[in-house]
Amino acid sequence: MDMETDQIYQIDVGNLLAFNPNHRFSSAPSSREELVKECVTEGTKLVQAIADTLFNLPSTETNDGPLVQLPPPTTKLPREKHLPRPKPPTKWEEFALKKGIQKRKKDKIVYDETTDKFKRRHGYDRVNDDNDIPIIEAKASDEPGEDPFAKRLDDKKKRVGKQEKNRLENLKTAAKAGALPSHVQLAVTGLPISGTKTQPKKIGKEALGDVAGLAATSTASGGKFDKKLPGEKPPKKQGKHHKYLPVVPRYGWVDEEKEQTNKVLGKLLSKHSHEILNVGKAINMYNDKKEKKKSGRSDKLKAKKDITKKKPYANKAN
Amino acid sequence: MMEIRTPKTHKAKRVLEKRAPKLVENGKKTLILHGTKTSATLSSVLMELYRLKKGGAIKYSRRNENIRPFESGGETSLEFFSQKTDCSIFAYGSHTKKRPDNLVLGRMYDHHVYDLIEVGIENFKSLLSFSYDKKIAPHEGSKPFICFTGEGFENVPELKQLKEVLTDLFRGEVVDNLNLTGLDRAYICSAVSPTKVFLTHCAIKLKKSGTIVPRIELVEVGPSMDLVIRRNRLPNEGLRKEAMKSSKDKPKKKVKNVDQDDVLGKRGRIFIPEQEVGKTPLPDKSKGVKRERREGKLKKKNKEEGSASKKHKESE
């Protein structure tokens, strides 16, 4: 603040900042500890000076301790973002300004003449709902084949589309002026393929990786000898997909297959088998299988084998 | 073809509004990251800086090879990170043979580099090496005192910039109300020479003195280091002017239904809700409920009792 006498520090209470421009450190370096001590003593003086002003500010007592109202900081520091820019007026606002149209506050409840009741303006059971009109009288200008209800729906769609377009235009001008509202983003989307309505859905990274893996292993040699591109993941499950136990056990080794079947049998025949085996489900499955087998012979969807045609086979004799 | 995208959840909307440019800004967040190689001292410096600024700092642990703050193309990554994390100060550490234990402190304006200052770290003492009474240890996120000593901070332009950057870095949030019991830390920066600044972090002990103002005692607790100025980049004059612009405080939100007039003074408007004549609760005018009748009844009863007792007395 003042720089008149030598002993006055520059204090910014709002930032709890103090600056002593007058202290001179000796150019001849004394020992490190002495230097540190000197710095800390000077620092203490500065903090004391700030505390003097701080504790003399009017304070209010709260549960946690005395609360003081800090003055706004005096050191100017640069902002982190630009100042919010004023929004350019929308097309409607410009028009309203030109014509002198004032904004009128609309009531939430409006009197409905057709039913002599007060109804809300928007929402459930609203005034002038399009769906509620039972009869539309034909006018002389109407064509005979036209559906007036469909026409009303169509008109509404057109109006909504026009409004959306206008809204987009307004946001574009706001974006140009740098004043797009913070929660809105304008994104450039790709054009839809002509003739189709929806755009192709984006496939995620993982799905693409999986498909690439599938394609890679669908070569004649299972993708083993193909050069790998950088970033390509190794195929998911390499090698065999099933493990079959040996039927004839090795000499001295445990018969694993026998153990497996014994285990299953044991579980089925044990005391608590009703907990493991869902008898109802098993019966259903058995019955279904039987029925399928019966009807399978006359299944129209299955391609029938033509037994009159003989399979050509190579003449092995020669 | 453009599409309007708005957030689908309220939470997302609030996050976007928090990050939008405002008249009164939030506290600046710090981004701490390092380059291809870091030395032991540098990594502990970055770690301790992160701890000091715990509430308002983000630390990246991977090394970033393509960040070169002082080169023209090397700032794109920094700007991208700043945009992603909404941080406007960054501390980038790197260690090379030419510049050992290098720390670049930089600020962003609108997520573009505003200014940079490069310092070398010497004589670093970690906060673990200081022994002190744990009771006075400063709490996380408390507002610190910042002290600068030395004529260098005024005369040397690099030190002036360093003073501003350190103030920005350590300041934290700008608050209106401060709890005086929560003052427990101070950063002391001393310009020991025109190129060297000694920085240390101390805890505050308040001692009783005769007056309301307690006597301050500082105890070194935190990291202490020497900062040697290497390179710096000042902001463009135009950019600086724009960043320093602050709008005058706009008038506070207007109180509704009150207007001030020079002729008539302060006037208010009162709105009376519509009287729904059909719905007002009418008084219950049934015969037995009337107060006069009730009181009359009560009196009669007392009279009867009184006369009954009288009669009784008389008969006795």
XYZ file of C-alpha atoms in Angstrom:
634
model
C 0.000 0.000 0.000
C 2.357 2.802 1.132
C 6.015 2.910 0.283
C 7.000 6.042 2.178
C 9.063 4.822 5.058
C 11.525 2.007 5.005
C 9.711 -0.221 7.391
C 6.284 -0.381 5.743
C 5.393 -3.662 4.093
C 3.014 -4.123 1.195
C 0.140 -6.062 2.657
C -2.790 -7.591 0.803
C -5.158 -8.870 3.457
C -7.596 -10.404 0.982
C -4.897 -12.791 -0.215
C -3.085 -13.051 3.143
C -0.071 -11.752 1.244
C 2.765 -9.550 2.485
C 5.793 -8.209 0.682
C 8.820 -6.581 2.200
C 10.663 -4.810 -0.589
C 13.337 -3.321 1.571
C 15.212 -6.195 3.046
C 18.665 -6.833 1.672
C 20.205 -10.194 1.983
C 23.964 -10.083 2.375
C 25.699 -11.067 -0.842
C 28.393 -12.819 1.139
C 26.725 -16.102 1.950
C 26.694 -16.852 5.621
C 26.125 -20.468 6.607
C 22.981 -22.104 5.347
C 21.364 -22.273 8.741
C 21.938 -18.592 9.353
C 20.358 -17.776 6.046
C 17.358 -19.960 6.781
C 17.001 -18.395 10.197
C 17.127 -14.932 8.728
C 14.443 -15.793 6.179
C 12.162 -17.290 8.815
C 12.569 -14.275 11.109
C 11.723 -11.910 8.296
C 8.782 -14.109 7.410
C 7.561 -14.040 10.987
C 7.589 -10.248 10.956
C 5.516 -10.200 7.788
C 2.973 -12.735 9.073
C 2.724 -10.738 12.293
C 1.979 -7.624 10.288
C -0.834 -9.368 8.391
C -2.186 -10.890 11.598
C -2.255 -7.430 13.207
C -4.656 -6.189 10.546
C -6.542 -9.459 10.416
C -7.321 -9.817 14.088
C -8.447 -6.238 14.322
C -11.164 -6.752 11.735
C -14.705 -7.005 13.105
C -15.376 -10.645 13.833
C -18.476 -12.714 14.498
C -18.387 -15.621 16.898
C -19.439 -18.991 15.530
C -19.206 -22.532 16.844
C -15.887 -23.153 15.134
C -14.249 -19.928 16.053
C -14.164 -16.243 15.221
C -15.149 -15.509 11.665
C -13.866 -12.377 9.953
C -15.006 -10.769 6.752
C -11.972 -10.508 4.498
C -11.639 -7.464 2.263
C -11.346 -8.207 -1.447
C -7.762 -8.887 -2.595
C -5.790 -5.949 -3.962
C -3.164 -7.772 -6.040
C -4.418 -8.249 -9.560
C -3.900 -11.724 -10.906
C -4.815 -12.895 -14.378
C -8.100 -14.714 -14.833
C -8.135 -18.332 -15.814
C -10.913 -17.987 -18.395
C -12.299 -15.132 -20.425
C -15.115 -12.984 -19.161
C -18.515 -14.335 -20.140
C -19.455 -12.762 -23.437
C -22.895 -11.242 -23.975
C -25.255 -13.435 -25.925
C -26.303 -12.071 -29.315
C -30.081 -11.608 -29.547
C -31.997 -14.424 -31.206
C -34.020 -13.872 -34.384
C -37.222 -13.602 -32.398
C -35.687 -11.160 -29.917
C -34.542 -8.935 -32.751
C -37.975 -9.019 -34.313
C -39.673 -8.292 -30.994
C -37.343 -5.360 -30.415
C -38.100 -3.972 -33.818
C -41.837 -4.322 -33.468
C -41.923 -3.283 -29.849
C -43.458 -6.534 -28.626
C -43.288 -6.887 -24.868
C -42.920 -10.161 -23.094
C -46.089 -11.141 -21.289
C -46.113 -13.536 -18.426
C -48.421 -16.453 -19.200
C -50.629 -18.030 -16.592
C -50.313 -21.653 -15.781
C -54.092 -22.099 -15.553
C -56.230 -20.966 -18.444
C -59.992 -20.922 -18.884
C -61.181 -23.495 -21.367
C -64.297 -22.377 -23.175
C -65.258 -25.715 -24.621
C -65.563 -27.376 -21.231
C -66.151 -24.243 -19.067
C -63.367 -25.253 -16.778
C -59.975 -23.988 -15.789
C -57.324 -26.197 -17.274
C -53.540 -26.004 -17.268
C -51.744 -24.595 -20.237
C -49.217 -27.398 -20.696
C -49.176 -31.023 -19.668
C -51.811 -33.569 -18.824
C -55.373 -32.532 -19.585
C -54.370 -29.264 -21.183
C -56.239 -26.544 -22.955
C -56.503 -26.866 -26.750
C -55.064 -30.341 -26.894
C -54.844 -31.630 -30.434
C -55.943 -35.127 -29.496
C -59.171 -33.921 -27.918
C -60.817 -32.573 -31.018
C -63.658 -34.947 -31.896
C -65.002 -33.289 -35.020
C -63.375 -31.049 -37.595
C -65.849 -29.352 -39.866
C -65.132 -29.475 -43.558
C -64.540 -26.190 -45.310
C -65.219 -25.357 -48.914
C -61.470 -25.188 -49.595
C -60.841 -28.763 -48.404
C -60.094 -31.500 -50.886
C -62.293 -34.577 -50.655
C -59.633 -37.230 -50.028
C -57.681 -35.395 -47.322
C -57.623 -36.458 -43.707
C -57.831 -33.270 -41.593
C -56.546 -35.009 -38.477
C -53.481 -36.247 -40.280
C -53.098 -32.802 -41.743
C -53.054 -31.269 -38.272
C -50.402 -33.724 -37.134
C -48.378 -32.971 -40.207
C -48.626 -29.226 -39.629
C -47.481 -29.679 -36.064
C -44.493 -31.724 -37.183
C -43.559 -29.046 -39.673
C -43.809 -26.349 -37.019
C -41.663 -28.322 -34.593
C -39.079 -28.964 -37.295
C -38.978 -25.295 -38.205
C -38.532 -24.352 -34.578
C -35.676 -26.810 -34.183
C -34.004 -25.349 -37.246
C -34.388 -21.841 -35.891
C -33.025 -22.929 -32.534
C -29.985 -24.426 -34.254
C -29.430 -21.227 -36.203
C -29.628 -19.146 -33.047
C -27.124 -21.376 -31.292
C -24.820 -21.170 -34.300
C -24.795 -17.362 -34.184
C -24.193 -17.528 -30.437
C -21.303 -19.941 -30.994
C -19.870 -17.605 -33.610
C -19.902 -14.785 -31.066
C -18.332 -17.109 -28.519
C -21.351 -17.025 -26.239
C -22.700 -20.578 -26.498
C -24.470 -21.532 -23.260
C -22.250 -23.736 -21.150
C -24.413 -26.839 -21.224
C -24.897 -26.908 -25.009
C -22.498 -28.450 -27.457
C -22.786 -28.167 -31.207
C -21.516 -31.346 -32.764
C -20.917 -31.975 -36.428
C -22.528 -35.232 -37.402
C -21.958 -37.230 -40.525
C -24.531 -37.201 -43.283
C -26.976 -40.100 -43.299
C -26.656 -42.408 -46.261
C -29.161 -41.280 -48.842
C -32.169 -43.506 -48.917
C -31.864 -44.652 -45.315
C -33.336 -42.959 -42.315
C -30.976 -43.808 -39.487
C -27.261 -43.496 -39.368
C -25.165 -46.630 -38.933
C -24.556 -47.217 -35.262
C -21.008 -46.784 -34.071
C -19.311 -49.983 -33.018
C -17.338 -49.818 -29.818
C -13.609 -50.385 -29.538
C -13.915 -53.764 -27.867
C -16.434 -55.121 -30.338
C -14.203 -54.073 -33.221
C -11.249 -55.799 -31.586
C -13.219 -58.994 -31.160
C -14.376 -59.011 -34.763
C -10.842 -58.338 -35.964
C -9.644 -61.257 -33.879
C -12.295 -63.532 -35.349
C -11.369 -62.498 -38.862
C -7.712 -63.078 -38.160
C -8.184 -66.647 -36.948
C -10.566 -67.612 -39.728
C -7.765 -68.309 -42.187
C -6.813 -71.832 -43.240
C -4.029 -72.069 -40.691
C -5.926 -70.390 -37.896
C -4.092 -67.083 -38.300
C -0.806 -68.474 -37.018
C 1.420 -67.364 -39.873
C -0.078 -63.946 -40.592
C 1.914 -60.852 -39.805
C 0.500 -59.021 -36.862
C -0.286 -55.326 -37.160
C 0.918 -53.012 -34.408
C -1.650 -52.761 -31.668
C -3.462 -55.952 -32.655
C -4.406 -58.021 -29.645
C -3.549 -61.741 -29.565
C -6.530 -64.056 -30.199
C -8.614 -64.573 -27.134
C -8.591 -68.291 -26.455
C -5.837 -70.047 -28.246
C -5.421 -73.757 -28.568
C -7.874 -76.388 -27.622
C -11.278 -75.537 -26.308
C -12.174 -78.830 -24.641
C -10.210 -81.168 -22.497
C -11.106 -84.826 -22.771
C -9.852 -87.209 -20.157
C -8.030 -90.354 -21.368
C -10.289 -93.427 -21.536
C -7.532 -95.909 -20.795
C -5.682 -94.729 -17.721
C -1.906 -94.780 -17.636
C -0.145 -97.361 -15.561
C 0.066 -96.218 -11.994
C -2.071 -93.159 -12.550
C -5.489 -92.531 -11.170
C -8.333 -93.359 -13.537
C -9.670 -89.850 -13.999
C -12.648 -90.760 -16.117
C -13.784 -93.348 -13.620
C -13.429 -90.842 -10.832
C -15.446 -88.305 -12.749
C -18.363 -90.670 -13.337
C -18.180 -91.921 -9.770
C -18.384 -88.395 -8.511
C -21.485 -87.673 -10.530
C -23.113 -90.958 -9.522
C -22.271 -90.362 -5.897
C -23.918 -86.974 -6.000
C -27.032 -88.350 -7.672
C -27.448 -91.320 -5.326
C -26.525 -89.509 -2.143
C -28.884 -88.525 0.603
C -29.048 -84.936 -0.584
C -29.574 -85.728 -4.221
C -32.923 -83.954 -4.236
C -31.039 -80.754 -3.668
C -28.761 -81.297 -6.618
C -31.094 -82.901 -9.098
C -34.114 -80.904 -10.109
C -36.404 -83.856 -10.749
C -39.185 -81.832 -12.307
C -36.848 -80.202 -14.774
C -35.220 -83.526 -15.607
C -38.597 -85.093 -16.345
C -39.579 -82.212 -18.584
C -36.332 -82.414 -20.482
C -36.734 -86.153 -20.991
C -40.289 -85.775 -22.224
C -39.344 -82.986 -24.593
C -36.536 -85.016 -26.031
C -38.807 -87.967 -26.565
C -41.395 -85.837 -28.338
C -38.770 -84.228 -30.502
C -37.415 -87.595 -31.512
C -40.894 -88.763 -32.438
C -41.732 -85.721 -34.503
C -38.232 -85.323 -35.871
C -38.900 -87.829 -38.654
C -41.627 -85.690 -40.107
C -39.968 -82.284 -39.444
C -40.656 -80.191 -42.500
C -37.829 -77.734 -41.800
C -35.135 -80.376 -41.879
C -33.719 -81.013 -45.316
C -34.671 -84.525 -46.284
C -32.009 -86.890 -47.427
C -32.674 -88.290 -50.862
C -31.838 -91.970 -50.471
C -32.243 -92.734 -54.160
C -29.096 -90.821 -55.059
C -25.875 -92.695 -54.517
C -22.784 -91.027 -53.223
C -19.998 -90.917 -55.783
C -16.895 -92.484 -54.345
C -13.458 -92.919 -55.731
C -12.493 -96.257 -57.181
C -10.024 -97.535 -54.647
C -9.308 -100.769 -56.439
C -6.973 -99.131 -58.913
C -25.004 -31.008 -40.524
C -24.892 -29.951 -36.931
C -26.503 -31.476 -33.922
C -27.360 -29.872 -30.603
C -26.028 -31.932 -27.709
C -27.156 -31.205 -24.192
C -26.264 -33.211 -21.093
C -28.805 -35.880 -20.216
C -28.249 -35.817 -16.455
C -28.381 -32.948 -13.984
C -24.986 -33.929 -12.634
C -23.375 -33.534 -16.038
C -25.083 -30.180 -16.459
C -23.788 -28.962 -13.126
C -20.233 -30.035 -13.997
C -20.404 -28.131 -17.280
C -21.749 -25.038 -15.565
C -18.984 -25.222 -12.989
C -16.377 -25.180 -15.734
C -17.984 -22.408 -17.753
C -16.385 -18.937 -17.762
C -17.888 -16.856 -14.967
C -17.675 -13.344 -13.598
C -16.294 -14.539 -10.271
C -14.129 -17.544 -10.901
C -13.454 -20.708 -8.975
C -10.031 -21.296 -7.430
C -7.373 -22.354 -9.916
C -6.507 -26.016 -9.998
C -2.945 -27.217 -10.507
C -1.812 -29.963 -12.839
C 1.380 -31.716 -11.779
C 3.188 -33.889 -14.273
C 6.661 -34.859 -15.351
C 8.606 -35.528 -18.498
C 10.742 -38.408 -19.719
C 13.192 -38.479 -16.860
C 12.889 -37.374 -13.261
C 15.426 -37.470 -10.504
C 14.673 -38.526 -6.951
C 14.596 -34.935 -5.709
C 12.317 -33.851 -8.496
C 9.815 -36.632 -7.973
C 9.655 -35.873 -4.257
C 9.229 -32.168 -5.019
C 6.289 -32.923 -7.282
C 4.784 -35.303 -4.740
C 5.054 -32.797 -1.922
C 3.685 -30.008 -4.034
C 0.707 -32.213 -4.725
C 0.270 -32.888 -1.021
C 0.436 -29.222 -0.151
C -2.259 -28.442 -2.678
C -4.302 -31.559 -2.062
C -7.805 -30.246 -2.653
C -7.011 -28.350 -5.807
C -4.411 -30.319 -7.678
C -4.251 -33.244 -10.049
C -1.095 -35.314 -10.369
C -0.338 -37.403 -13.407
C 2.007 -40.286 -12.799
C 2.951 -41.319 -16.316
C 5.814 -39.728 -18.127
C 5.014 -37.404 -20.992
C 7.574 -37.412 -23.753
C 6.086 -34.879 -26.102
C 5.709 -31.944 -23.728
C 8.219 -29.186 -24.269
C 6.735 -26.031 -22.788
C 9.242 -23.624 -24.273
C 9.003 -24.921 -27.815
C 6.233 -23.827 -30.112
C 4.766 -27.254 -30.824
C 5.341 -28.796 -27.434
C 2.434 -27.231 -25.618
C -0.454 -29.012 -27.313
C -0.488 -31.891 -24.829
C -0.437 -29.481 -21.933
C -3.342 -27.539 -23.351
C -5.295 -30.714 -23.916
C -4.738 -31.849 -20.326
C -5.673 -28.422 -19.079
C -8.931 -28.645 -20.979
C -9.666 -32.147 -19.736
C -8.962 -31.501 -16.084
C -9.951 -27.831 -15.979
C -6.574 -26.870 -14.513
C -5.121 -23.462 -15.214
C -1.746 -23.752 -13.478
C 0.688 -26.544 -14.181
C 3.975 -27.699 -12.718
C 6.036 -29.740 -15.155
C 9.173 -31.423 -13.861
C 12.000 -32.868 -15.924
C 15.615 -33.834 -15.392
C 18.226 -33.559 -18.126
C 21.954 -33.198 -18.067
C 21.764 -29.632 -19.256
C 18.953 -28.707 -16.880
C 18.995 -30.897 -13.800
C 15.993 -30.860 -11.471
C 14.018 -28.593 -13.701
C 10.565 -27.355 -12.790
C 8.445 -25.332 -15.191
C 5.581 -23.401 -13.603
C 3.063 -22.178 -16.077
C -0.357 -20.619 -16.229
C -3.121 -20.940 -18.737
C -5.647 -18.486 -20.024
C -8.602 -20.077 -21.757
C -6.638 -23.328 -21.799
C -3.800 -21.782 -23.808
C -0.399 -21.124 -22.340
C -0.315 -17.670 -20.793
C 3.134 -17.503 -19.214
C 5.941 -19.816 -18.178
C 8.788 -19.705 -15.738
C 11.473 -22.319 -15.412
C 13.309 -22.860 -12.148
C 15.956 -25.275 -11.029
C 15.633 -26.867 -7.638
C 18.600 -26.939 -5.281
C 19.103 -27.861 -1.659
C 15.761 -29.587 -1.442
C 14.712 -30.741 2.013
C 11.676 -33.023 2.064
C 8.904 -32.533 4.577
C 9.703 -35.911 6.048
C 13.092 -34.679 7.163
C 11.659 -32.004 9.415
C 10.825 -33.040 12.941
C 8.243 -31.062 14.802
C 5.383 -31.413 17.218
C 2.622 -33.093 15.234
C -0.051 -30.997 16.905
C 0.882 -27.891 14.981
C 0.946 -29.667 11.640
C -1.102 -27.656 9.154
C -4.423 -29.066 8.024
C -5.126 -29.912 4.435
C -6.694 -27.143 2.436
C -6.225 -24.325 4.911
C -5.658 -20.873 3.512
C -1.974 -19.959 3.756
C -0.103 -16.778 4.499
C 2.289 -15.897 1.675
C 5.321 -13.730 2.440
C 7.888 -12.301 0.061
C 11.098 -10.705 1.269
C 13.775 -8.993 -0.715
C 14.192 -6.125 -3.110
C 14.754 -8.580 -5.938
C 11.035 -9.225 -6.180
C 10.530 -5.655 -7.237
C 13.566 -4.898 -9.314
C 14.188 -8.070 -11.286
C 11.458 -8.794 -13.877
C 11.888 -12.586 -13.656
C 11.493 -12.521 -9.917
C 8.471 -10.289 -10.285
C 6.883 -12.883 -12.530
C 7.881 -15.652 -10.135
C 6.239 -13.737 -7.284
C 2.994 -13.541 -9.249
C 3.110 -17.203 -10.214
C 3.827 -18.344 -6.664
C 0.987 -16.209 -5.341
C -1.356 -17.778 -7.867
C -0.087 -21.235 -7.070
C -0.375 -21.053 -3.295
C -3.388 -18.825 -3.005
C -6.151 -21.415 -3.353
C -9.722 -20.194 -3.239
C -10.578 -16.563 -2.715
C -12.873 -16.464 0.293
C -15.120 -13.829 1.826
C -15.162 -15.120 5.368
C -12.205 -16.590 7.146
C -12.125 -18.584 10.351
C -9.215 -17.298 12.390
C -8.607 -20.616 14.112
C -7.927 -22.224 10.756
C -4.806 -20.223 10.009
C -1.988 -22.655 10.352
C 0.450 -22.381 7.469
C 2.704 -19.850 5.809
C 4.896 -19.888 2.727
C 8.049 -17.823 3.019
C 9.827 -16.782 -0.195
C 13.041 -14.804 0.103
C 15.015 -13.397 -2.801
C 18.507 -14.125 -1.548
C 20.059 -13.039 -4.809
C 18.778 -11.672 -8.129
C 18.575 -15.233 -9.458
C 17.819 -17.331 -6.425
C 14.736 -17.601 -4.235
C 14.583 -19.558 -1.035
C 11.154 -21.111 -0.496
C 10.008 -22.773 2.676
C 6.742 -23.853 4.230
C 6.091 -23.211 7.928
C 3.393 -23.991 10.428
C 2.014 -21.172 12.566
C 1.973 -21.205 16.330
C -0.236 -18.574 17.940
C 1.008 -17.475 21.296
C -0.767 -15.396 23.855
C 0.107 -11.754 23.885
C -1.400 -8.889 25.810
C -3.659 -7.748 22.998
C -6.301 -9.410 20.795
C -3.596 -10.073 18.231
C -1.651 -13.190 19.178
C 2.084 -13.388 18.808
C 3.068 -15.411 15.761
C 5.754 -18.041 15.810
C 6.773 -19.927 12.694
C 8.104 -23.473 12.749
C 9.506 -24.987 9.573
C 7.568 -28.104 8.727
C 7.316 -28.500 5.050
C 9.559 -28.834 2.086
C 12.196 -26.172 1.666
C 14.128 -25.579 -1.517
C 16.134 -23.059 -3.464
C 14.659 -21.953 -6.758
C 17.169 -20.845 -9.354
C 15.672 -18.878 -12.222
C 16.459 -20.355 -15.611
C 14.188 -19.380 -18.483
C 10.922 -17.582 -18.587
C 8.293 -16.440 -20.986
C 6.176 -13.389 -20.297
C 2.665 -13.147 -21.655
C 1.847 -11.097 -24.754
C 0.859 -7.598 -23.872
C -2.546 -7.952 -25.510
C -3.211 -11.265 -23.822
C -2.103 -9.872 -20.493
C -4.470 -6.936 -20.804
C -7.332 -9.236 -21.643
C -6.597 -11.615 -18.783
C -6.292 -8.809 -16.262
C -9.621 -7.354 -17.290
C -12.165 -7.636 -14.569
C -15.697 -6.466 -14.926
C -17.012 -3.976 -12.426
C -19.135 -5.732 -9.924
C -22.518 -5.990 -11.550
C -25.378 -4.862 -9.321
C -26.551 -7.692 -7.159
C -29.695 -9.594 -8.026
C -32.627 -7.261 -7.907
C -34.973 -7.776 -5.034
C -38.346 -8.493 -6.536
C -41.341 -6.199 -6.049
C -39.277 -3.387 -4.553
C -38.402 -0.251 -6.439
C -36.551 2.831 -5.453
C -37.844 6.155 -6.495
C -36.328 9.561 -5.899
C -39.714 11.145 -5.508
C -41.549 8.544 -3.499
C -38.622 6.681 -1.865
C -38.631 2.933 -1.484
C -41.861 1.322 -2.587
C -42.930 -2.231 -2.345
C -45.733 -4.149 -3.992
C -47.917 -6.558 -2.126
C -49.908 -9.203 -3.913
C -53.020 -10.510 -2.297
C -54.017 -13.954 -3.476
C -57.380 -14.243 -5.147
C -60.289 -14.743 -2.875
C -61.963 -17.971 -3.697
C -65.409 -17.147 -2.560
C -66.631 -20.672 -2.947
C -63.840 -22.158 -0.871
C -63.561 -19.858 2.174
C -64.316 -21.788 5.331
C -67.573 -20.360 6.671
C -68.164 -20.139 10.408
C -70.112 -22.969 11.915
C -73.414 -21.351 12.718
C -75.151 -24.409 14.085
C -77.094 -23.643 17.230
C -75.188 -25.572 19.806
C -71.745 -24.320 18.817
C -72.278 -20.611 19.457
C -70.134 -19.201 22.197
C -72.979 -17.334 23.872
C -74.979 -20.509 24.123
C -72.072 -22.418 25.552
C -71.330 -19.792 28.110
C -74.949 -19.462 28.897
C -75.157 -23.169 29.511
C -72.120 -23.099 31.722
C -73.542 -20.257 33.784
C -76.829 -22.040 34.184
C -75.094 -25.138 35.386
C -73.085 -23.240 37.939
C -76.223 -21.419 39.080
C -78.063 -24.679 39.549
C -75.244 -26.199 41.454
C -74.917 -23.093 43.505
C -78.645 -23.045 44.306
C -78.623 -26.801 44.924
C -75.833 -26.434 47.413
C -77.613 -23.426 48.918
C -80.754 -25.457 49.259
C -78.745 -28.207 50.734
C -77.236 -25.812 53.167
C -80.579 -24.345 53.956
C -82.112 -27.737 54.476
C -79.317 -28.699 56.845
